[in-house]
Amino acid sequence: MAADARDRLIGTMPAAPAPVPPAGAMSAAPVPVPPAGAMSAAPVPVPLADAAGTRDTPRPLVSHGCWYPSADPAGEWVAFICDRTGVPQLWTGLTNGSEIHLLDADPDPVTEVSWSPDGRWIAYTVAPGGGEHTRVLCVRPDGTGRRIVAGADAGSSAYLGCWTRDGSAVAVTVAEPPPPAGRAAALREPAVPDHETAFGDLAAGWAERDGPATLLGGAGHGEVGRRDGGGPDHGADGVPGHATDGPDGGVSGLDGRVPDRLTAYLVDPSGIGSPVLLAAESGAATLRVCDVSQDGRFALVRRGPRGRREAVVVRTADLATGSVLRVGDGDPWIGRFSPDGRTLWLRSDHERQFAALLAAALDEDGRRLGLSVVAERGDSDLELLAFAEDGRTAVLAWNVRGATELETLSLSTAARPREVPLPHEVVTRITRAGPAGTVLAVSGSQRRPGVWWAPPGAPSARTPWSSRDEDAVPPGRPPVRPVPLRPVARDGLHLGGWYYRAPGRDAGRPAPCVIHLHGGPEEQERPVFDPLYHELLGRGLDVFAPDVRGSSGWGRSFVDADLGTGRFAAIDDVADCAAHVILDGLADPTRLAVMGRSYGGYLTMASLVWHPELFRTGVAVCGMSDLATFFAGTEPWIAESAAHKYGHPVRDRELLRSLSPMSRVDELRVPLLAVHGEHDTNVPPGESEQMVRAARERGLPAEVLTLRDEGHEFRRADNRRLFRRTAADWMQRHLGH
């Protein structure tokens, strides 16, 4: 196929929403080609050359990871992501055998995988060039028929939703780029149903947080209403996450920009049926189709920006809204309809601190009749939720202070949950395998990520193609098992975290220590093997990886505790965590460093300028140094979503300025290393460059390491190796060890 065909996706937006046809009966109507220059949205599959990987399986690396499994209908084969070639790629393997195949030999990293229920297709998401814009592909299980399903338009991005129950179509979400300025007026009459149609039953204040946190922007923050003319009324004050009227009468987002639009479709990978529109949303790229009922009448859609996620039941016949219920951040696969479509099983933190398994009874129109709690724990989140093929058995993964406890639960009887023993600390994905089996993605402090098969009535077993525990690292220096710590912040809030002690160090001897901060901020530190930590520990440096306020896993109030001016307290949490390990005699107060990625990179720079005498050096990875330039340079849909977490770039300009490390750069006293992927459009590389430039202007040692062919995540083995060795060299040099 010609090269330009790989970067073009021909499609059109239907003039009106087409109802979802009965299972197995996708419409065969042709899709008209849009006029030249028109913005395409409805995706149409584009064939690619067949992958040669099934005939050329490269020799695996001894230490490799396998993750994100999805089994075929019989449970005999599993599609998964593996980095044994140095890049995360799409593979298939026998659940109970050593035979494996590489299905796509292209070097673009793979991020999601889903095997169709009828076994005919494997859908997967790739990140071209390692950047942040992704596209969805489908391929036959034998490696033939490879094609782009969505996301091939320049500047667009796409990611996976669910399959229909019969496997005739896969859901995709497409994020369209803003049109050129001259085309803004064209958005006055959008070609797709607006919020009024696609989500027509939003209660006033639907985006408000409850609990102890107060959102920025006043009582009307996040309100969605209706105009008399039937269109969405987003207010006139630039409410983040929603559009406002622009100066030309069109639609504008943050800072007057035209917001990106998200549209979710059902797509027939064979290209015979026309795409079917399911939902649309402006800004906040989180729209995902999580399930379609057996009869095709309802779709379960997760929508909304960070911290405002909602589960929405959409009637596919007219795209009207049925039930709306709050769900938390985290894993996007939030629930499933019962076989008769009258019950929605949902992982939700609706009116509670921790997510639980809820059952929502639905009427014929998808409206909620009642809500009951099926399974809950008073101090733990329900983190992952999966179902057996018959939909009557649920598999529940509970997050217990960072580790996983797994159990199965009958949804049709009153039987107590059955505990499932785990070989390692953390489960990252659960998928059904055959009529009653399960496939698990498992990680732990002593091993690389791997895939375990759990046949009915038998213990789980590592798949032969996942690396062995003893191969996690080369011989001679085994991984370190961390111990949990519970620091207390200066305002009395209990924090969490894991401490890694460098091998061979006397228990009573304080050590040089690196405080490592995770991203998000809604992520959580988990006891899983991290090659970066292994590298630092091998240099004789301890690692403390804390959960400061804003992290997940400790309840909704903890996640909300950094909103608004609470972010100043999150910066102080870093200093309080350092004080904790010093007072416990673990860390040497004269040899402390701070390091983090993404939001952790921001927090690293902030800690260096708010607590300049505490740390000897810092390594900031893909971090924001100025929240104003971050909002101006990031992807529009990321800016829309981030505004709900950090503050609005216009109304909260002064707060964001005072929270930006660049506003206090004169306080920087120590050397700084910044690391960034060259294709990062989430946090643009300029955020690292301006901080390093400012440090150099003040006479401080500062460097930038730019990783080629990487975006916000570092996915290639050679780049990851370069990153961790450079960071460890820097730490070892400046901590004097």
XYZ file of C-alpha atoms in Angstrom:
737
model
C 0.000 0.000 0.000
C 1.219 3.516 -0.791
C 2.685 5.416 2.141
C 0.075 8.160 2.006
C -2.706 5.582 2.347
C -1.413 4.709 5.800
C -1.961 8.264 6.980
C -5.413 8.809 5.525
C -8.704 7.651 6.924
C -11.695 8.285 4.650
C -14.927 8.870 6.497
C -17.847 11.155 7.007
C -20.093 12.178 9.832
C -23.626 10.890 9.373
C -26.217 13.666 9.145
C -28.222 12.060 11.924
C -27.355 9.339 14.442
C -27.965 5.892 13.052
C -29.508 3.450 15.526
C -27.464 0.422 16.421
C -28.680 -2.536 14.342
C -29.450 -5.876 15.936
C -26.485 -8.085 16.766
C -24.842 -9.385 13.630
C -26.727 -7.021 11.318
C -24.443 -3.994 10.799
C -25.675 -1.716 8.029
C -24.037 -2.284 4.654
C -24.796 1.199 3.296
C -21.781 2.824 1.607
C -20.034 5.686 3.346
C -19.808 8.785 1.140
C -16.441 10.480 0.731
C -16.388 13.984 2.270
C -15.506 17.030 0.215
C -11.826 17.887 -0.083
C -10.562 19.604 3.045
C -13.527 18.590 5.195
C -12.785 17.335 8.688
C -13.513 13.613 8.727
C -14.779 12.054 11.912
C -16.624 8.810 11.243
C -13.783 6.302 10.770
C -13.604 3.822 7.913
C -11.034 0.963 7.938
C -7.953 1.462 5.763
C -6.140 -1.758 4.734
C -2.410 -2.116 5.422
C 0.181 -4.601 4.285
C -0.030 -7.895 6.172
C 2.336 -8.200 9.105
C 5.259 -10.585 8.627
C 5.716 -11.200 12.300
C 3.934 -14.560 12.457
C 6.648 -16.063 10.258
C 9.573 -14.439 12.035
C 9.414 -14.617 15.810
C 12.545 -12.922 17.181
C 14.488 -14.508 19.975
C 13.140 -13.112 23.259
C 15.150 -11.071 25.686
C 15.835 -12.980 28.895
C 14.232 -10.182 30.907
C 11.036 -8.991 29.256
C 7.547 -7.994 30.248
C 4.155 -9.256 29.045
C 1.006 -7.328 29.896
C -2.502 -6.247 28.817
C -3.796 -9.747 27.892
C -7.029 -10.448 26.003
C -8.090 -14.045 25.358
C -9.872 -15.597 22.395
C -13.429 -16.942 22.941
C -12.231 -20.479 23.677
C -9.573 -19.347 26.129
C -6.873 -21.233 24.207
C -4.927 -18.230 22.909
C -4.102 -14.857 24.419
C -3.246 -11.611 22.638
C -0.923 -9.454 24.718
C 1.714 -6.716 24.675
C 5.344 -7.760 25.024
C 8.616 -5.820 24.862
C 10.900 -8.766 24.105
C 12.099 -7.015 20.922
C 12.785 -3.800 22.821
C 9.476 -2.163 21.848
C 5.984 -3.026 23.178
C 4.379 -4.961 20.304
C 1.343 -7.166 19.660
C 1.818 -10.901 20.238
C -0.336 -13.990 20.631
C 0.477 -17.095 22.639
C -1.092 -20.326 23.860
C -2.459 -20.037 27.376
C -1.064 -23.465 28.221
C 1.829 -23.762 25.785
C 5.024 -22.089 24.658
C 3.987 -21.247 21.071
C 3.930 -17.489 20.427
C 3.630 -15.226 17.381
C 4.456 -11.592 16.678
C 1.421 -10.167 14.873
C 2.648 -6.679 14.007
C 6.351 -6.138 13.365
C 6.046 -2.353 12.972
C 8.105 -0.375 15.525
C 5.178 1.709 16.801
C 4.534 0.915 20.489
C 1.269 -0.898 21.296
C -0.756 0.339 24.282
C -4.106 -1.594 24.344
C -5.352 -4.976 23.065
C -8.816 -6.518 22.691
C -9.768 -9.856 21.059
C -13.243 -9.865 19.506
C -15.892 -12.119 21.102
C -16.335 -14.035 17.837
C -12.587 -14.621 17.558
C -12.234 -13.078 14.091
C -10.300 -9.910 14.960
C -7.766 -8.525 17.405
C -8.081 -4.765 17.931
C -5.169 -2.804 19.340
C -3.991 0.768 19.887
C -0.588 1.994 18.701
C 1.370 5.218 19.297
C 3.058 6.193 15.992
C 6.587 7.410 16.607
C 6.113 6.835 20.323
C 4.106 10.069 20.583
C 0.842 10.869 22.307
C -1.456 10.645 19.270
C -2.661 7.062 18.973
C -4.601 5.075 16.382
C -6.651 1.885 16.499
C -5.838 -1.081 14.251
C -7.379 -4.497 13.705
C -5.689 -7.668 12.488
C -6.733 -11.277 11.984
C -5.353 -13.762 14.545
C -3.082 -15.209 11.826
C -1.523 -11.802 11.124
C -3.444 -11.070 7.918
C -5.997 -8.371 7.149
C -4.213 -5.656 9.122
C -5.933 -2.279 8.867
C -6.281 1.117 10.528
C -9.729 1.460 12.060
C -9.499 4.991 13.500
C -7.023 7.779 14.146
C -5.203 8.023 10.813
C -6.170 11.641 10.105
C -3.329 14.076 10.727
C -3.587 15.563 14.205
C -6.324 13.183 15.336
C -6.084 10.510 18.001
C -8.131 7.386 18.695
C -8.380 4.704 21.332
C -10.271 1.503 21.971
C -13.664 0.870 23.473
C -15.447 -2.446 23.832
C -16.623 -4.911 21.194
C -20.302 -5.612 20.607
C -21.268 -8.925 22.176
C -21.324 -10.729 18.800
C -18.003 -9.232 17.656
C -19.493 -7.513 14.609
C -18.192 -4.056 15.584
C -15.634 -2.441 17.871
C -16.143 0.864 19.646
C -13.543 3.578 19.122
C -13.220 7.124 20.394
C -11.792 9.727 18.028
C -10.353 13.022 19.264
C -10.464 15.493 16.393
C -8.029 18.405 16.332
C -9.434 21.937 16.402
C -10.122 23.274 12.912
C -8.183 26.219 11.483
C -9.366 29.609 12.715
C -11.314 30.260 9.543
C -13.356 27.131 10.093
C -14.457 27.971 13.661
C -17.755 29.296 12.392
C -18.465 25.914 10.840
C -18.888 24.532 14.330
C -21.988 26.660 14.885
C -23.992 23.903 13.228
C -22.175 20.721 14.201
C -22.772 17.684 12.036
C -23.067 15.396 15.054
C -25.565 15.445 17.887
C -24.498 17.901 20.565
C -24.683 17.383 24.330
C -28.425 17.989 24.134
C -28.833 14.879 21.983
C -25.964 12.650 22.971
C -26.200 13.386 26.695
C -29.505 15.084 27.160
C -30.244 14.592 30.851
C -27.482 16.260 32.824
C -28.418 17.530 36.252
C -27.336 21.025 37.249
C -23.960 20.940 38.955
C -23.162 17.452 37.636
C -19.431 18.220 37.649
C -19.285 19.425 41.260
C -17.176 17.569 43.793
C -18.630 16.864 47.172
C -16.709 16.140 50.342
C -14.175 18.421 52.018
C -12.607 19.777 48.808
C -13.797 22.987 47.172
C -13.410 23.446 43.446
C -12.123 26.626 41.911
C -14.496 28.876 40.017
C -17.447 29.186 42.364
C -20.737 27.387 42.674
C -21.426 27.294 38.941
C -18.165 25.580 38.105
C -18.749 22.813 35.573
C -22.475 23.409 35.104
C -24.054 22.183 31.904
C -27.465 23.425 30.829
C -29.472 24.069 27.680
C -30.204 26.970 25.457
C -33.713 27.733 24.351
C -32.605 26.863 20.869
C -31.821 23.329 21.910
C -28.038 23.641 21.930
C -25.755 23.258 24.936
C -25.459 26.261 27.233
C -21.966 26.230 28.640
C -22.095 29.658 30.247
C -20.209 32.807 29.358
C -17.312 32.593 31.771
C -15.065 30.007 30.143
C -15.921 27.110 32.414
C -13.134 24.538 31.937
C -14.052 21.300 30.280
C -16.913 22.872 28.335
C -17.169 25.251 25.421
C -18.189 28.899 25.456
C -19.297 31.316 22.781
C -16.320 32.695 20.898
C -16.024 36.224 19.562
C -17.198 35.140 16.135
C -20.234 33.298 17.455
C -18.535 29.938 17.157
C -17.458 27.618 19.961
C -14.345 28.219 22.031
C -12.593 26.438 24.850
C -9.873 27.485 27.306
C -8.358 30.876 26.482
C -10.768 31.288 23.584
C -9.452 28.287 21.659
C -11.788 26.022 19.727
C -12.028 22.837 21.834
C -11.315 19.386 20.490
C -14.359 17.205 19.969
C -14.578 13.591 21.028
C -16.842 11.204 19.171
C -17.436 7.526 19.909
C -18.473 5.089 17.177
C -19.105 1.445 16.552
C -16.971 0.422 13.573
C -17.136 -2.743 11.489
C -13.456 -3.705 10.962
C -14.284 -5.378 7.643
C -15.554 -2.043 6.297
C -18.864 -3.499 5.123
C -21.059 -1.650 7.606
C -21.194 2.090 8.139
C -19.850 3.569 11.394
C -22.542 4.066 14.026
C -22.371 7.130 16.260
C -22.824 6.499 19.999
C -21.764 9.654 21.834
C -19.989 13.013 21.532
C -18.233 15.295 24.000
C -16.196 18.493 23.768
C -12.910 18.623 25.664
C -11.588 16.238 28.341
C -10.427 13.215 26.351
C -11.966 10.489 28.488
C -14.974 9.413 26.445
C -14.938 5.607 26.256
C -17.572 3.014 25.347
C -17.254 0.333 28.027
C -20.069 -2.072 27.063
C -22.982 -2.575 24.698
C -25.933 -4.622 25.944
C -26.649 -8.042 24.464
C -29.605 -6.733 22.460
C -27.773 -3.578 21.362
C -30.295 -1.187 22.977
C -27.902 0.367 25.512
C -24.301 1.502 25.578
C -22.327 2.141 28.756
C -20.162 5.228 28.262
C -17.596 6.707 30.615
C -17.253 10.458 30.134
C -16.040 13.600 31.853
C -12.699 15.130 32.854
C -10.366 13.963 35.592
C -12.075 13.877 38.944
C -15.534 14.182 37.320
C -15.925 10.793 35.659
C -19.476 9.604 35.038
C -21.002 6.364 33.855
C -23.780 7.111 31.372
C -26.314 4.682 29.937
C -27.029 5.804 26.357
C -30.043 4.559 24.419
C -28.545 3.653 21.076
C -31.783 4.180 19.119
C -31.829 7.957 19.702
C -28.622 8.635 21.712
C -30.694 9.881 24.648
C -29.375 9.584 28.178
C -30.755 7.034 30.593
C -28.956 6.619 33.906
C -26.031 8.831 34.997
C -23.869 7.790 37.942
C -20.550 8.993 39.286
C -17.492 6.759 38.887
C -13.931 7.309 40.012
C -10.725 7.746 38.076
C -8.551 4.736 37.367
C -9.204 1.734 35.142
C -11.627 2.774 32.367
C -13.435 -0.593 32.170
C -16.041 0.349 34.746
C -18.865 -2.162 34.278
C -21.109 -4.408 32.218
C -24.794 -4.956 31.492
C -26.476 -8.148 32.658
C -27.509 -10.581 29.884
C -31.091 -9.230 29.907
C -29.986 -5.580 30.020
C -32.055 -4.853 33.141
C -29.079 -4.536 35.512
C -25.864 -2.562 35.202
C -22.978 -3.868 37.277
C -20.700 -0.923 37.990
C -17.424 -0.149 39.748
C -18.253 3.197 41.341
C -17.447 5.500 44.269
C -20.884 7.118 44.115
C -21.566 8.685 47.539
C -18.679 6.819 49.172
C -14.978 7.147 49.939
C -13.920 3.921 48.213
C -15.151 2.378 44.972
C -17.447 -0.634 45.366
C -19.425 -2.987 43.122
C -22.890 -1.510 42.629
C -25.956 -2.906 40.874
C -28.192 -0.382 39.106
C -31.637 -1.660 38.113
C -32.729 -0.179 34.752
C -36.115 0.334 33.164
C -36.928 -0.122 29.468
C -35.435 3.291 28.656
C -32.203 2.742 30.590
C -33.230 4.963 33.493
C -32.176 3.897 36.957
C -34.909 2.332 39.090
C -32.755 1.488 42.081
C -29.191 1.152 43.280
C -27.721 -1.437 45.634
C -24.282 -2.334 46.935
C -23.153 -5.821 45.923
C -19.624 -5.820 47.334
C -17.675 -3.202 49.287
C -14.803 -2.754 51.694
C -14.582 0.042 54.196
C -10.954 0.941 53.520
C -10.146 -0.382 50.027
C -11.018 0.529 46.460
C -12.510 -1.922 44.019
C -9.817 -1.357 41.410
C -10.538 -3.870 38.628
C -13.768 -5.554 37.597
C -14.258 -8.374 35.098
C -16.986 -10.910 34.311
C -17.242 -14.518 33.209
C -18.639 -15.209 29.768
C -22.165 -15.839 31.084
C -22.140 -12.499 32.951
C -23.135 -14.177 36.231
C -19.740 -14.319 37.919
C -17.601 -11.270 38.700
C -13.880 -11.153 39.373
C -12.974 -8.368 41.809
C -9.514 -6.894 42.428
C -9.313 -4.835 45.624
C -6.535 -2.310 46.160
C -5.422 -2.863 49.747
C -2.830 -0.176 50.559
C -1.191 -0.689 47.186
C -1.325 -4.491 46.936
C -4.078 -6.551 45.280
C -6.523 -8.955 46.888
C -8.461 -10.967 44.298
C -11.787 -12.739 44.666
C -14.629 -14.149 42.595
C -18.281 -13.450 43.347
C -21.484 -15.095 42.129
C -23.957 -12.445 40.993
C -26.911 -14.838 40.973
C -26.553 -16.425 44.441
C -25.901 -15.278 47.978
C -22.617 -17.186 48.205
C -19.706 -15.440 49.866
C -16.834 -14.257 47.655
C -14.082 -16.788 47.039
C -10.502 -15.603 47.549
C -8.081 -16.261 44.684
C -4.431 -16.729 45.754
C -1.947 -14.549 43.885
C 1.679 -15.330 43.005
C 2.772 -11.665 43.327
C 1.616 -8.394 44.819
C -0.326 -6.567 42.088
C -2.842 -7.481 39.377
C -3.022 -4.908 36.565
C -5.636 -6.506 34.293
C -8.248 -9.265 34.365
C -9.865 -10.823 31.301
C -12.042 -13.872 30.794
C -10.580 -16.895 29.022
C -13.166 -19.334 27.736
C -16.454 -20.200 29.449
C -15.115 -20.038 33.007
C -11.360 -19.363 32.940
C -9.489 -16.142 33.642
C -6.277 -14.553 32.436
C -4.434 -12.155 34.755
C -1.688 -9.612 34.174
C 0.477 -9.800 37.302
C 3.332 -7.625 38.555
C 5.359 -7.704 41.729
C 8.460 -6.426 43.435
C 10.402 -9.577 42.489
C 9.505 -9.947 38.812
C 8.786 -8.310 35.459
C 5.133 -8.016 34.374
C 3.732 -11.357 33.243
C 0.532 -13.154 32.277
C -1.021 -15.915 34.402
C -3.720 -18.342 33.288
C -6.336 -19.384 35.849
C -8.334 -22.373 34.500
C -11.617 -23.299 36.206
C -11.073 -24.933 39.577
C -7.262 -24.844 39.391
C -4.554 -22.517 40.711
C -3.232 -19.835 38.404
C -0.066 -20.646 36.479
C 2.489 -18.477 34.691
C 2.245 -18.709 30.917
C 5.444 -20.262 29.484
C 6.186 -17.197 27.355
C 6.173 -14.799 30.325
C 9.645 -14.361 31.814
C 10.451 -16.344 34.930
C 10.759 -14.686 38.325
C 14.472 -15.530 38.465
C 15.017 -13.733 35.158
C 13.746 -10.360 36.402
C 17.351 -9.117 36.643
C 20.782 -10.529 35.792
C 22.271 -12.842 38.441
C 24.126 -11.323 41.358
C 21.807 -8.554 42.529
C 18.230 -9.675 43.240
C 15.325 -7.208 43.340
C 14.556 -5.495 46.623
C 11.234 -6.118 48.340
C 10.001 -2.766 49.725
C 8.429 -2.118 53.108
C 5.358 0.114 53.567
C 5.637 3.409 55.447
C 2.914 5.772 56.731
C 4.353 9.283 57.139
C 2.214 11.980 58.749
C 1.987 15.392 57.109
C 2.355 18.586 59.135
C -1.424 19.092 59.087
C -2.012 15.569 60.462
C -2.936 13.830 57.190
C -1.619 10.263 56.991
C 0.349 9.580 53.793
C 1.589 6.306 52.307
C 4.564 4.912 50.439
C 7.157 2.169 50.004
C 10.791 2.193 51.120
C 13.517 0.316 49.240
C 16.755 -0.362 51.147
C 19.925 -0.725 49.070
C 21.382 -4.264 49.408
C 24.282 -4.741 51.803
C 23.680 -1.653 53.918
C 23.669 -1.984 57.709
C 20.170 -1.580 59.158
C 21.175 1.245 61.513
C 23.228 3.249 59.025
C 21.485 6.218 57.344
C 21.774 6.069 53.572
C 21.798 8.491 50.669
C 18.175 8.467 49.551
C 16.146 9.434 46.489
C 12.544 10.544 47.101
C 10.717 9.385 43.951
C 7.332 10.933 43.129
C 4.784 9.255 40.863
C 2.653 10.999 38.237
C -0.999 11.746 37.970
C -1.281 13.110 40.636
C -4.005 10.454 40.852
C -1.604 7.545 40.378
C -0.465 5.410 43.294
C 2.862 3.905 44.232
C 2.606 0.101 43.964
C 5.038 -2.636 45.114
C 6.070 -3.672 41.589
C 9.507 -4.158 40.065
C 10.851 -0.885 38.672
C 14.135 -1.075 36.690
C 14.848 2.558 37.624
C 14.682 1.734 41.324
C 16.848 -1.339 40.720
C 19.459 0.854 39.021
C 19.475 3.388 41.868
C 19.642 0.677 44.530
C 22.579 -0.898 42.705
C 24.460 2.392 43.096
C 24.006 2.219 46.869
C 21.106 4.688 46.974
C 17.922 4.005 48.936
C 14.569 4.904 47.357
C 11.450 6.154 49.121
C 8.391 6.300 46.856
C 5.566 8.080 48.721
C 1.898 8.754 48.021
C 1.396 12.444 48.759
C -2.111 13.935 48.877
C -3.843 13.701 45.526
C -2.827 10.057 45.053
C -5.378 7.308 44.538
C -5.856 4.227 46.698
C -6.501 6.097 49.960
C -10.067 7.301 49.430
C -11.828 10.143 47.637
C -11.019 12.770 50.244
C -7.326 11.984 49.903
C -7.520 12.385 46.114
C -9.340 15.706 46.514
C -7.022 17.048 49.217
C -4.693 18.746 46.708
C -7.337 20.710 44.815
C -6.928 24.482 44.603
C -4.635 25.848 47.291
C -4.311 22.292 48.621
C -1.476 21.851 46.103
C 0.760 23.918 48.363
C 0.181 21.264 51.029
C 1.115 18.530 48.501
C 4.458 20.284 47.989
C 4.953 20.352 51.748
C 4.097 16.621 51.845
C 7.330 15.925 49.957
C 9.349 17.663 52.656
C 7.380 15.867 55.370
C 8.105 12.497 53.718
C 11.805 13.365 53.673
C 11.630 14.306 57.351
C 9.948 10.990 58.157
C 12.705 8.810 56.669
C 15.368 11.033 58.290
C 13.804 10.805 61.754
C 13.373 7.050 61.353
C 17.108 6.781 60.812
C 16.747 5.449 57.273
C 18.015 8.402 55.218
C 21.077 10.624 55.547
C 19.809 14.231 55.829
C 22.920 15.536 54.041
C 22.440 13.286 51.005
C 18.829 13.574 49.873
C 17.595 13.918 46.287
C 14.146 14.251 44.748
C 12.958 12.827 41.445
C 9.655 12.244 39.642
C 7.857 11.855 36.310
C 4.981 13.889 34.812
C 3.142 15.425 37.785
C 5.985 13.981 39.849
C 8.359 15.994 37.645
C 6.387 19.128 38.462
C 6.458 18.236 42.143
C 10.226 17.662 41.911
C 10.840 21.166 40.580
C 8.369 22.642 43.052
C 10.073 20.884 45.979
C 13.474 22.214 44.912
C 12.297 25.837 44.962
C 9.940 25.614 47.978
C 12.404 23.619 50.106
C 15.747 24.693 48.612
C 17.922 23.592 51.550
C 16.518 20.077 51.828
C 17.768 18.328 48.688
C 21.225 18.071 47.115
C 19.881 17.615 43.567
C 16.792 16.733 41.530
C 15.789 14.892 38.362
C 12.547 16.133 36.777
C 11.069 13.879 34.081
C 8.417 15.300 31.713
C 7.351 17.796 34.371
C 5.516 21.126 34.158
C 7.659 24.093 35.186
C 5.102 26.835 34.446
C 1.400 26.021 34.539
C 0.586 28.927 32.209
C 2.915 27.714 29.449
C 1.771 24.143 30.087
C -1.862 25.078 29.439
C -0.858 27.051 26.348
C 1.237 24.246 24.864
C -0.469 20.980 25.788
C -3.108 19.176 23.751
C -6.406 21.117 23.942
C -8.335 18.174 25.398
C -5.640 17.657 28.037
C -5.852 21.347 28.961
C -9.638 21.076 29.299
C -9.341 18.094 31.603
C -6.354 19.417 33.575
C -8.207 22.650 34.375
C -10.521 20.675 36.651
C -7.534 19.441 38.626
C -5.147 22.393 38.726
C -7.323 25.453 38.123
C -8.580 27.523 35.206
C -5.794 29.264 33.250
C -7.751 32.541 33.091
C -9.841 32.811 36.274
C -7.202 31.122 38.428
C -4.203 32.683 36.699
C -2.689 34.084 39.892
C -3.004 30.807 41.769
C -1.422 28.880 38.899
C 1.392 31.427 38.695
C 2.114 31.104 42.413
C 2.101 27.292 42.106
C 4.553 27.298 39.168
C 8.204 26.440 39.902
C 9.340 29.066 37.379
C 7.795 31.787 39.550
C 10.252 30.863 42.337
C 13.249 29.815 40.258
C 15.449 32.337 42.080
C 15.166 29.993 45.085
C 16.791 27.092 43.209
C 20.099 26.180 44.861
C 21.103 22.766 43.506
C 21.934 21.018 40.205
C 18.999 19.895 38.075
C 18.653 17.217 35.394
C 15.522 17.342 33.231
C 14.461 14.441 30.985
C 11.871 14.664 28.225
C 10.563 12.738 25.220
C 10.929 14.715 22.007
C 7.344 13.945 20.883
C 5.666 14.722 24.209
C 2.540 16.738 23.444
C 1.048 16.092 26.877
C 3.717 18.117 28.678
C 5.710 19.798 25.880
C 9.556 19.601 26.090
C 9.716 23.371 26.485
C 8.649 22.898 30.108
C 11.972 21.192 30.853
C 13.996 23.488 28.611
C 12.871 26.744 30.228
C 13.598 25.486 33.738
C 17.085 24.287 32.770
C 17.792 27.532 30.933
C 16.778 29.539 34.008
C 18.991 27.374 36.243
C 21.989 27.890 33.965
C 21.406 31.640 33.912
C 21.762 31.540 37.692
C 25.047 29.665 37.502
C 23.745 26.224 38.493
C 24.689 22.952 36.782
C 21.651 21.895 34.718
C 21.138 19.602 31.767
C 18.340 18.292 29.538
C 18.263 14.710 28.278
C 15.964 14.470 25.250
C 14.877 10.946 24.313
C 14.279 10.417 20.609
C 11.109 8.745 19.317
C 9.439 9.002 22.706
C 6.423 10.892 23.971
C 5.168 11.329 27.527
C 5.805 7.643 28.240
C 9.206 6.068 27.552
C 8.436 2.796 25.785
C 11.603 1.741 23.924
C 14.111 -0.443 25.786
C 17.200 1.445 24.619
C 15.737 4.800 25.664
C 14.571 3.475 29.024
C 18.058 2.091 29.627
C 19.676 5.424 28.673
C 17.265 7.298 30.935
C 17.773 5.253 34.068
C 21.569 5.073 33.682
C 21.837 8.813 33.086
C 19.603 9.527 36.084
C 21.545 7.130 38.320
C 24.890 8.614 37.200
C 23.570 12.090 38.020
C 22.322 11.046 41.455
C 25.521 9.200 42.288
C 27.657 12.165 41.235
C 25.737 14.790 43.220
C 24.985 12.735 46.320
C 28.667 11.975 46.712
C 28.302 8.203 46.933
